[in-house]
C-alpha positions in Angstrom: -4.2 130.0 48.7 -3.8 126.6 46.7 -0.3 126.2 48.0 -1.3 126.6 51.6 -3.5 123.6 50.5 -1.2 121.7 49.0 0.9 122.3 51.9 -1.8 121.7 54.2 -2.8 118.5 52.5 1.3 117.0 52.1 1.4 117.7 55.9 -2.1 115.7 56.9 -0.3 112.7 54.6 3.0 112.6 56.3 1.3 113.1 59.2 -1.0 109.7 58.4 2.0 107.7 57.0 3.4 108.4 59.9 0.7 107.3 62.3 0.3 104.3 60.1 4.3 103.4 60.5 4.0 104.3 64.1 1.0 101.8 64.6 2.3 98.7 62.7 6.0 99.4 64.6 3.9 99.3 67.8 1.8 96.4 66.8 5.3 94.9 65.9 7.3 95.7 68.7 4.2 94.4 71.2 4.2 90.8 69.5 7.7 89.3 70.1 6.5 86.0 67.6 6.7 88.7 65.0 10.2 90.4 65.9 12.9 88.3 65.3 15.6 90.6 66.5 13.6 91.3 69.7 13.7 87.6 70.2 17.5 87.7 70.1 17.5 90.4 72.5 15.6 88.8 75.0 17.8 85.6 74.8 20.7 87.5 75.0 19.3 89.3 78.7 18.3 86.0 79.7 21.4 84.7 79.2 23.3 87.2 80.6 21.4 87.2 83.3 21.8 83.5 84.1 25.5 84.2 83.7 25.3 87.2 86.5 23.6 84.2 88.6 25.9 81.8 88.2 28.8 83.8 88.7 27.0 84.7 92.3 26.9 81.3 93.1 29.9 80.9 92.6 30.7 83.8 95.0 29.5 82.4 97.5 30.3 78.6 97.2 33.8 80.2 97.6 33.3 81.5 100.9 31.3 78.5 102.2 31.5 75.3 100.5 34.5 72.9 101.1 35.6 70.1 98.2 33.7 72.1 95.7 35.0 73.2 92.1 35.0 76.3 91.1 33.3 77.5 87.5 35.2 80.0 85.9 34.4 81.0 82.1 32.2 77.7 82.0 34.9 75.6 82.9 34.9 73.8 86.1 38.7 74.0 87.8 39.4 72.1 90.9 40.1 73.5 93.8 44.2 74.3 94.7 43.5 72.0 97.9 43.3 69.1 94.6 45.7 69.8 93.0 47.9 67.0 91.2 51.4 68.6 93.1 49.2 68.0 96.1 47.9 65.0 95.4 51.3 63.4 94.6 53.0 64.7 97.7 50.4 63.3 99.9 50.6 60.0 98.4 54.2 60.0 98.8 53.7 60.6 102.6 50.8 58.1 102.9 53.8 55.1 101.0 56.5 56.5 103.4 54.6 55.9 106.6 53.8 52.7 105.5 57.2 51.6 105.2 58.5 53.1 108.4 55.8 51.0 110.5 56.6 48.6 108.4 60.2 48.3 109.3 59.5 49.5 113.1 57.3 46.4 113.4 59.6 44.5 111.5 62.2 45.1 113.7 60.4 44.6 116.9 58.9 41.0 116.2 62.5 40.3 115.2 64.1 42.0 118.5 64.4 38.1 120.8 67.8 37.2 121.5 69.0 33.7 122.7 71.0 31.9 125.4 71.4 33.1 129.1 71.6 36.8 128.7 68.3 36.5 126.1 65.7 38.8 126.4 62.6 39.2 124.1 60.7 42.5 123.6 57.7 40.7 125.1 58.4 40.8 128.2 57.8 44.9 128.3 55.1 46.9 127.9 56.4 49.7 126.6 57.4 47.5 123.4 54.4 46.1 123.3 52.9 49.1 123.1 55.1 50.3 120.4 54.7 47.4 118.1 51.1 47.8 118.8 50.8 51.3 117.6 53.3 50.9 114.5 50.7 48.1 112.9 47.6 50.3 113.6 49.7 52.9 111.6 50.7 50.5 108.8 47.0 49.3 108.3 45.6 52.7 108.4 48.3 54.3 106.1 48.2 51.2 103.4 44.3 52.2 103.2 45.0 55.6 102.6 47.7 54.8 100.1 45.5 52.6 98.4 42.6 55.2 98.6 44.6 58.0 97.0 46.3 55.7 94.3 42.3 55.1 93.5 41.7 58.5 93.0 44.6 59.6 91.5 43.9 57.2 88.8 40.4 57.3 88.5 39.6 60.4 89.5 36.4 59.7 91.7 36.2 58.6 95.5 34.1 56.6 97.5 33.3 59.2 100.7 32.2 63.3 100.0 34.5 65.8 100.7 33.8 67.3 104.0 33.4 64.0 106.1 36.6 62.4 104.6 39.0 65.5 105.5 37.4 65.5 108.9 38.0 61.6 109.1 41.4 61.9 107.4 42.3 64.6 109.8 41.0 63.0 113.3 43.2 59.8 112.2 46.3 61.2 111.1 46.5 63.2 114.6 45.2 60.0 116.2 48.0 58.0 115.1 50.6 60.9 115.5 50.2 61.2 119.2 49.9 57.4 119.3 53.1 57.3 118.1 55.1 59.8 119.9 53.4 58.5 123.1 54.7 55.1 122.4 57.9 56.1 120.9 58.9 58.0 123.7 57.9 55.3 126.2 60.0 52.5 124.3 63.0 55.2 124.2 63.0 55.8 127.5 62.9 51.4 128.5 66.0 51.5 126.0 67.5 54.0 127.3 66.8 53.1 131.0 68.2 49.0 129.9 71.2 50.7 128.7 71.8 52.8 131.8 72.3 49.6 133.7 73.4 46.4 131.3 75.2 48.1 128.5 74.2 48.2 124.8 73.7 44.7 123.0 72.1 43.1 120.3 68.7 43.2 122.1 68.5 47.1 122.9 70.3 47.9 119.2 67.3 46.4 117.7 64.7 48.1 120.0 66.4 51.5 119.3 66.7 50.9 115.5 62.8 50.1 115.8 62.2 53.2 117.6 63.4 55.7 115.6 61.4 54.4 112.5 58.5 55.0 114.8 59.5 58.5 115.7 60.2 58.9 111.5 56.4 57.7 111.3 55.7 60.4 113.6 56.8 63.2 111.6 55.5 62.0 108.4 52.3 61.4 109.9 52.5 65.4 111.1 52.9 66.5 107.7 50.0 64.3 106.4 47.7 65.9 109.3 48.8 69.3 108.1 47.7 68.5 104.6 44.4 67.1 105.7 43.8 70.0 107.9 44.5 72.2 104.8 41.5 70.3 103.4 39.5 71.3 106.1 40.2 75.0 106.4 41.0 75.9 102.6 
């Protein structure tokens, strides 16, 4: 009979240190001021769950936005359509079709022969129109070239994303059928000149002149390509 007492008595004290460690865990785990490790946890959800955000957004900037960087690991990567290869091989276009319409224009201001048999490239339209076309193409590549040789160095540009590509893209296509148009018109007043008078110093020049134009041409197709790549990436 005692030791079913003393049993009965050990088990009532366990049983109330129990309930006493049960209430002050309880009264601990409710205040988070007084838990530091539940403080720790809770940062750690937050931040993984701000992590879990971000990498959503990123999801979906991905699928819509154009000219934006991607954040990967924390680190923000351009996107491939910036890339430095890119970058150098547009610039590289943009400084060749500048000196192409240089040269065609060059070589069409030049084209005036003298004496009784002179002839001046003047005196047709189709010329006209090809000299014409060949400086809107210098100006508009040397501001490109300069542009990108900005960027490239600094790193920053003056016009967003989106509206330059479309810019960039309407104006090298612009120019590119400008320039087959004309091109092909000044050919065919060569060609038709040497049909009937012969070849001479005047339609040499005009047909030297017109192949740097249709040269322009094709470098002005690749740089719409790129800029289209822009667009559509």
């Amino acid at each position: 009979m005692p030791r079913k007492q003393n049993m009965a008595g050990s088990t009532s004290l366990e049983g109330h240190e129990f309930g006493s460690f049960h209430s002050a865990f309880g009264s601990e785990a409710s205040s988070p001021e007084s838990s530091p490790q539940h403080g720790r946890g809770q940062a750690l959800a937050m931040a993984m769950a701000a992590a879990a955000a971000r990498r959503v957004t990123n999801r979906g900037g991905d699928g819509g936005g154009c000219g934006q960087d991607n954040e990967v690991g924390g680190e923000r990567r351009p996107r491939a359509t910036e890339s430095p290869a890119l970058k150098t091989a547009e610039f590289g276009l943009r400084v060749l079709e500048v000196a192409l319409c240089l040269i065609s224009l060059s070589v069409m201001v030049a084209d005036q022969t003298q004496g009784w048999s002179g002839d001046s490239f003047n005196r047709y339209w189709e010329f006209r129109y090809c000299l014409a076309v060949t400086i809107i193409g210098f100006a508009y590549s040397g501001l490109q070239a300069c542009a990108l040789a900005v960027h490239i160095v600094v790193g920053k540009r003056l016009i967003s994303n989106h509206p330059r590509h479309l810019l960039e893209f309407a104006m090298d296509q612009t120019v590119a059928y400008l320039l087959i148009s004309a091109s092909s018109a000044a050919a065919t007043r060569a060609e038709d000149w040497v049909s009937n008078w012969g070849k001479d110093e005047f339609t040499q020049k005009a047909s030297a002149s017109i192949a740097m134009s249709f040269l322009a041409f094709a470098a002005f197709s690749l740089t719409s390509i790129i800029s289209a790549s822009h667009i559509f990436s």
